[in-house]
Amino acid sequence: MSSRLLLSTGAAVAATALIIGCGAMRSSGGNPMSFFITSANPGKGGDLGGLAGADRFCQSLATSAGAGNKAWRAYLSTTAASGQPAVNARDRIGTGPWTNAKGVVVATSVADLHSANAKVGKDTSLTEKGEVVSGFGDPVNRHDILTGSRPDGTLAVPDPGKDTTCGNWTKSDGGSAIVGHHDHKGTNPDPVANASWNSSHGTRGCSVDQLKMSGSAGLMYCFATN
């Protein structure tokens, strides 16, 4: 075999290895993103399959974007039920810092995330694909993001007989959930509530159609814990 052929064969093997290596890095999680809004709802409105189902959805979307090497959790709170204690969204998401799909740091810590310094807004709260989620004033408003939480990231404790978490994220009809405005805009008479990314108001229900009535597509925030 000539030296020229050997060189050509070697170059081809090297190029193939590089392509495979890059693909492996992408599929195994080479994306540094650690925060996003889901680009879609799993399909059942407020029924996310509980916290476990919501976490799996976050993980699957992150994996599709090349960030599956991290442990992803949904920013959701739940009430105490079936002998299990209440869960606060802020306690589920690790310690930070968190960056979006464009590499912008949205918060450096849990305390920073729940402060006026947080960079959580329409231009920074991007999907796992790096896309902007439409908001107030756009042809389709999807700014209501499911959280079930108060501004400090703890459970929005429901009044007796009321609901703030779509039945701990298992209801696809009736019920209600607390949502936040990712764009800090809305028609709520309370300007503080309008500006809250995680705690603005309750939804009209938990079905896909009921969520749409209040500007929600059933999207949620996902954070990497590591």
mmCIF file of C-alpha atoms in Angstrom:
data_model
loop_
_atom_site.group_PDB
_atom_site.id
_atom_site.type_symbol
_atom_site.label_atom_id
_atom_site.label_comp_id
_atom_site.label_asym_id
_atom_site.label_seq_id
_atom_site.Cartn_x
_atom_site.Cartn_y
_atom_site.Cartn_z
ATOM 1 C CA MET A 1 0.000 0.000 0.000
ATOM 2 C CA SER A 2 1.443 3.385 -0.980
ATOM 3 C CA SER A 3 2.298 6.013 1.610
ATOM 4 C CA ARG A 4 -0.227 8.387 -0.035
ATOM 5 C CA LEU A 5 -3.028 5.833 0.397
ATOM 6 C CA LEU A 6 -2.013 5.212 3.998
ATOM 7 C CA LEU A 7 -2.159 8.935 4.720
ATOM 8 C CA SER A 8 -5.558 9.277 3.045
ATOM 9 C CA THR A 9 -6.935 6.310 4.994
ATOM 10 C CA GLY A 10 -5.528 7.679 8.242
ATOM 11 C CA ALA A 11 -7.053 11.095 7.626
ATOM 12 C CA ALA A 12 -10.445 9.560 6.910
ATOM 13 C CA VAL A 13 -10.326 7.489 10.112
ATOM 14 C CA ALA A 14 -9.336 10.552 12.131
ATOM 15 C CA ALA A 15 -12.144 12.631 10.637
ATOM 16 C CA THR A 16 -14.683 9.889 11.337
ATOM 17 C CA ALA A 17 -13.476 9.605 14.940
ATOM 18 C CA LEU A 18 -13.799 13.354 15.374
ATOM 19 C CA ILE A 19 -17.370 13.339 14.055
ATOM 20 C CA ILE A 20 -18.334 10.388 16.270
ATOM 21 C CA GLY A 21 -16.648 12.011 19.246
ATOM 22 C CA CYS A 22 -18.540 15.247 18.755
ATOM 23 C CA GLY A 23 -21.788 13.334 18.389
ATOM 24 C CA ALA A 24 -21.111 11.372 21.551
ATOM 25 C CA MET A 25 -20.363 14.559 23.443
ATOM 26 C CA ARG A 26 -23.619 16.071 22.237
ATOM 27 C CA SER A 27 -25.721 13.032 23.125
ATOM 28 C CA SER A 28 -24.058 12.482 26.490
ATOM 29 C CA GLY A 29 -24.583 16.064 27.559
ATOM 30 C CA GLY A 30 -22.008 18.546 26.318
ATOM 31 C CA ASN A 31 -24.409 21.501 26.561
ATOM 32 C CA PRO A 32 -23.583 23.730 29.600
ATOM 33 C CA MET A 33 -27.222 24.897 29.913
ATOM 34 C CA SER A 34 -28.654 24.471 33.422
ATOM 35 C CA PHE A 35 -32.007 26.305 33.239
ATOM 36 C CA PHE A 36 -34.872 26.431 30.760
ATOM 37 C CA ILE A 37 -38.615 26.661 30.273
ATOM 38 C CA THR A 38 -40.086 23.564 28.688
ATOM 39 C CA SER A 39 -40.883 24.099 25.024
ATOM 40 C CA ALA A 40 -44.103 22.109 25.428
ATOM 41 C CA ASN A 41 -46.435 20.491 27.940
ATOM 42 C CA PRO A 42 -46.386 16.679 28.219
ATOM 43 C CA GLY A 43 -49.928 16.708 26.847
ATOM 44 C CA LYS A 44 -52.277 16.490 29.817
ATOM 45 C CA GLY A 45 -52.302 20.057 31.089
ATOM 46 C CA GLY A 46 -51.766 20.168 34.853
ATOM 47 C CA ASP A 47 -51.367 16.394 35.016
ATOM 48 C CA LEU A 48 -47.610 16.101 34.786
ATOM 49 C CA GLY A 49 -47.444 12.672 36.376
ATOM 50 C CA GLY A 50 -46.652 14.229 39.754
ATOM 51 C CA LEU A 51 -43.209 15.545 40.575
ATOM 52 C CA ALA A 52 -41.562 12.388 39.269
ATOM 53 C CA GLY A 53 -43.256 12.730 35.898
ATOM 54 C CA ALA A 54 -42.400 16.421 35.679
ATOM 55 C CA ASP A 55 -38.766 15.686 36.480
ATOM 56 C CA ARG A 56 -38.625 12.998 33.796
ATOM 57 C CA PHE A 57 -40.024 15.444 31.267
ATOM 58 C CA CYS A 58 -37.382 18.037 32.182
ATOM 59 C CA GLN A 59 -34.705 15.358 31.894
ATOM 60 C CA SER A 60 -35.922 14.171 28.494
ATOM 61 C CA LEU A 61 -36.011 17.676 27.035
ATOM 62 C CA ALA A 62 -32.574 18.428 28.450
ATOM 63 C CA THR A 63 -31.245 15.217 26.927
ATOM 64 C CA SER A 64 -32.686 16.152 23.546
ATOM 65 C CA ALA A 65 -30.756 19.433 23.798
ATOM 66 C CA GLY A 66 -27.476 17.723 24.709
ATOM 67 C CA ALA A 67 -27.605 18.534 28.439
ATOM 68 C CA GLY A 68 -28.664 15.139 29.722
ATOM 69 C CA ASN A 69 -25.507 14.605 31.781
ATOM 70 C CA LYS A 70 -27.050 16.742 34.552
ATOM 71 C CA ALA A 71 -29.820 15.851 37.008
ATOM 72 C CA TRP A 72 -32.853 17.982 36.120
ATOM 73 C CA ARG A 73 -35.753 18.930 38.373
ATOM 74 C CA ALA A 74 -38.996 20.763 37.715
ATOM 75 C CA TYR A 75 -39.551 23.976 39.670
ATOM 76 C CA LEU A 76 -42.808 22.853 41.309
ATOM 77 C CA SER A 77 -44.202 22.778 44.833
ATOM 78 C CA THR A 78 -46.655 20.210 46.222
ATOM 79 C CA THR A 79 -48.963 20.000 49.236
ATOM 80 C CA ALA A 80 -48.697 17.398 51.979
ATOM 81 C CA ALA A 81 -50.650 14.284 50.972
ATOM 82 C CA SER A 82 -50.776 10.514 51.562
ATOM 83 C CA GLY A 83 -48.392 10.779 54.484
ATOM 84 C CA GLN A 84 -45.829 12.713 52.463
ATOM 85 C CA PRO A 85 -44.759 16.212 53.537
ATOM 86 C CA ALA A 86 -45.223 19.327 51.431
ATOM 87 C CA VAL A 87 -42.442 20.117 48.959
ATOM 88 C CA ASN A 88 -41.086 23.569 48.165
ATOM 89 C CA ALA A 89 -39.912 24.269 44.631
ATOM 90 C CA ARG A 90 -36.875 26.165 45.877
ATOM 91 C CA ASP A 91 -35.626 23.088 47.746
ATOM 92 C CA ARG A 92 -35.605 20.876 44.650
ATOM 93 C CA ILE A 93 -33.296 22.691 42.263
ATOM 94 C CA GLY A 94 -29.796 22.522 43.705
ATOM 95 C CA THR A 95 -27.642 25.474 44.648
ATOM 96 C CA GLY A 96 -26.828 27.181 41.332
ATOM 97 C CA PRO A 97 -25.521 29.046 39.478
ATOM 98 C CA TRP A 98 -27.851 28.493 36.509
ATOM 99 C CA THR A 99 -27.362 29.505 32.888
ATOM 100 C CA ASN A 100 -29.793 29.502 29.988
ATOM 101 C CA ALA A 101 -29.298 27.988 26.531
ATOM 102 C CA LYS A 102 -27.382 31.093 25.414
ATOM 103 C CA GLY A 103 -24.956 30.941 28.337
ATOM 104 C CA VAL A 104 -26.509 33.849 30.262
ATOM 105 C CA VAL A 105 -26.436 33.440 34.048
ATOM 106 C CA VAL A 106 -30.001 33.900 35.320
ATOM 107 C CA ALA A 107 -29.151 33.416 39.003
ATOM 108 C CA THR A 108 -26.091 32.575 41.062
ATOM 109 C CA SER A 109 -27.855 30.884 43.985
ATOM 110 C CA VAL A 110 -31.281 30.016 45.389
ATOM 111 C CA ALA A 111 -31.309 33.298 47.306
ATOM 112 C CA ASP A 112 -30.336 35.246 44.189
ATOM 113 C CA LEU A 113 -33.032 33.483 42.141
ATOM 114 C CA HIS A 114 -35.690 34.673 44.578
ATOM 115 C CA SER A 115 -34.400 38.227 44.788
ATOM 116 C CA ALA A 116 -34.852 41.344 42.683
ATOM 117 C CA ASN A 117 -31.418 40.638 41.195
ATOM 118 C CA ALA A 118 -32.539 37.495 39.350
ATOM 119 C CA LYS A 119 -32.232 37.673 35.562
ATOM 120 C CA VAL A 120 -35.382 35.631 34.950
ATOM 121 C CA GLY A 121 -37.348 37.382 32.179
ATOM 122 C CA LYS A 122 -38.752 36.945 28.686
ATOM 123 C CA ASP A 123 -35.380 37.471 26.990
ATOM 124 C CA THR A 124 -33.531 35.133 29.359
ATOM 125 C CA SER A 125 -36.064 32.463 30.321
ATOM 126 C CA LEU A 126 -35.562 30.508 27.122
ATOM 127 C CA THR A 127 -36.649 27.004 26.197
ATOM 128 C CA GLU A 128 -34.230 24.081 26.020
ATOM 129 C CA LYS A 129 -33.977 24.937 22.309
ATOM 130 C CA GLY A 130 -32.872 28.491 23.065
ATOM 131 C CA GLU A 131 -36.196 29.952 21.923
ATOM 132 C CA VAL A 132 -38.177 32.799 23.475
ATOM 133 C CA VAL A 133 -41.546 31.866 25.000
ATOM 134 C CA SER A 134 -44.313 34.168 23.769
ATOM 135 C CA GLY A 135 -45.868 36.433 26.374
ATOM 136 C CA PHE A 136 -48.292 39.226 27.127
ATOM 137 C CA GLY A 137 -49.003 41.283 23.982
ATOM 138 C CA ASP A 138 -47.917 38.556 21.555
ATOM 139 C CA PRO A 139 -50.452 36.898 19.226
ATOM 140 C CA VAL A 140 -50.372 33.827 21.481
ATOM 141 C CA ASN A 141 -49.747 34.426 25.171
ATOM 142 C CA ARG A 142 -47.962 31.585 26.996
ATOM 143 C CA HIS A 143 -46.441 33.552 29.865
ATOM 144 C CA ASP A 144 -48.176 31.671 32.719
ATOM 145 C CA ILE A 145 -45.628 29.112 33.913
ATOM 146 C CA LEU A 146 -46.747 26.404 36.346
ATOM 147 C CA THR A 147 -45.136 26.568 39.802
ATOM 148 C CA GLY A 148 -47.634 26.095 42.662
ATOM 149 C CA SER A 149 -45.433 28.448 44.630
ATOM 150 C CA ARG A 150 -45.188 31.731 46.487
ATOM 151 C CA PRO A 151 -42.648 34.406 45.488
ATOM 152 C CA ASP A 152 -40.042 32.949 47.860
ATOM 153 C CA GLY A 153 -40.298 29.558 46.181
ATOM 154 C CA THR A 154 -42.242 27.832 48.949
ATOM 155 C CA LEU A 155 -45.588 26.100 48.523
ATOM 156 C CA ALA A 156 -48.570 28.366 47.859
ATOM 157 C CA VAL A 157 -50.641 26.858 50.678
ATOM 158 C CA PRO A 158 -54.229 26.503 49.450
ATOM 159 C CA ASP A 159 -57.270 27.642 51.406
ATOM 160 C CA PRO A 160 -59.496 24.786 52.607
ATOM 161 C CA GLY A 161 -61.129 23.109 49.631
ATOM 162 C CA LYS A 162 -58.962 25.029 47.166
ATOM 163 C CA ASP A 163 -56.104 23.952 44.915
ATOM 164 C CA THR A 164 -52.794 25.552 44.000
ATOM 165 C CA THR A 165 -50.973 22.596 42.416
ATOM 166 C CA CYS A 166 -53.480 20.872 40.102
ATOM 167 C CA GLY A 167 -53.837 18.135 42.693
ATOM 168 C CA ASN A 168 -50.075 17.855 43.136
ATOM 169 C CA TRP A 169 -49.700 17.813 39.361
ATOM 170 C CA THR A 170 -52.075 14.908 38.718
ATOM 171 C CA LYS A 171 -55.220 16.735 37.505
ATOM 172 C CA SER A 172 -56.017 17.271 33.853
ATOM 173 C CA ASP A 173 -59.390 18.875 34.545
ATOM 174 C CA GLY A 174 -60.835 21.181 37.195
ATOM 175 C CA GLY A 175 -58.595 22.302 40.016
ATOM 176 C CA SER A 176 -56.153 25.187 39.727
ATOM 177 C CA ALA A 177 -52.466 25.975 39.908
ATOM 178 C CA ILE A 178 -50.429 29.008 40.841
ATOM 179 C CA VAL A 179 -48.449 30.314 37.884
ATOM 180 C CA GLY A 180 -45.808 32.983 37.402
ATOM 181 C CA HIS A 181 -45.324 35.484 34.564
ATOM 182 C CA HIS A 182 -42.018 34.774 32.860
ATOM 183 C CA ASP A 183 -42.249 38.168 31.127
ATOM 184 C CA HIS A 184 -43.261 40.152 34.247
ATOM 185 C CA LYS A 185 -46.353 41.484 32.475
ATOM 186 C CA GLY A 186 -50.104 40.995 32.678
ATOM 187 C CA THR A 187 -53.502 42.409 33.583
ATOM 188 C CA ASN A 188 -53.552 41.398 37.238
ATOM 189 C CA PRO A 189 -54.643 44.423 39.309
ATOM 190 C CA ASP A 190 -51.718 43.720 41.627
ATOM 191 C CA PRO A 191 -48.569 45.066 39.905
ATOM 192 C CA VAL A 192 -46.349 43.035 42.224
ATOM 193 C CA ALA A 193 -48.091 39.837 41.165
ATOM 194 C CA ASN A 194 -47.775 40.791 37.493
ATOM 195 C CA ALA A 195 -44.030 41.172 37.895
ATOM 196 C CA SER A 196 -43.544 37.811 39.625
ATOM 197 C CA TRP A 197 -41.894 35.125 37.514
ATOM 198 C CA ASN A 198 -43.068 32.369 39.864
ATOM 199 C CA SER A 199 -46.221 33.515 41.688
ATOM 200 C CA SER A 200 -48.766 35.683 39.900
ATOM 201 C CA HIS A 201 -52.218 34.064 40.106
ATOM 202 C CA GLY A 202 -54.211 30.847 39.904
ATOM 203 C CA THR A 203 -55.382 29.229 36.673
ATOM 204 C CA ARG A 204 -59.022 28.696 35.697
ATOM 205 C CA GLY A 205 -58.504 24.957 35.731
ATOM 206 C CA CYS A 206 -55.996 22.250 34.911
ATOM 207 C CA SER A 207 -57.061 20.992 31.487
ATOM 208 C CA VAL A 208 -55.182 22.121 28.397
ATOM 209 C CA ASP A 209 -58.098 24.344 27.391
ATOM 210 C CA GLN A 210 -58.593 25.756 30.897
ATOM 211 C CA LEU A 211 -54.932 26.650 31.117
ATOM 212 C CA LYS A 212 -55.116 28.447 27.766
ATOM 213 C CA MET A 213 -57.884 30.675 29.131
ATOM 214 C CA SER A 214 -55.445 32.315 31.517
ATOM 215 C CA GLY A 215 -52.441 32.516 29.196
ATOM 216 C CA SER A 216 -50.806 29.204 29.971
ATOM 217 C CA ALA A 217 -49.590 26.385 27.755
ATOM 218 C CA GLY A 218 -48.792 24.257 30.796
ATOM 219 C CA LEU A 219 -45.073 25.013 30.580
ATOM 220 C CA MET A 220 -42.730 24.774 33.570
ATOM 221 C CA TYR A 221 -39.281 25.836 34.666
ATOM 222 C CA CYS A 222 -36.512 23.200 34.754
ATOM 223 C CA PHE A 223 -33.258 23.534 36.702
ATOM 224 C CA ALA A 224 -30.145 21.366 36.816
ATOM 225 C CA THR A 225 -29.215 20.376 40.361
ATOM 226 C CA ASN A 226 -25.533 19.768 39.569
#
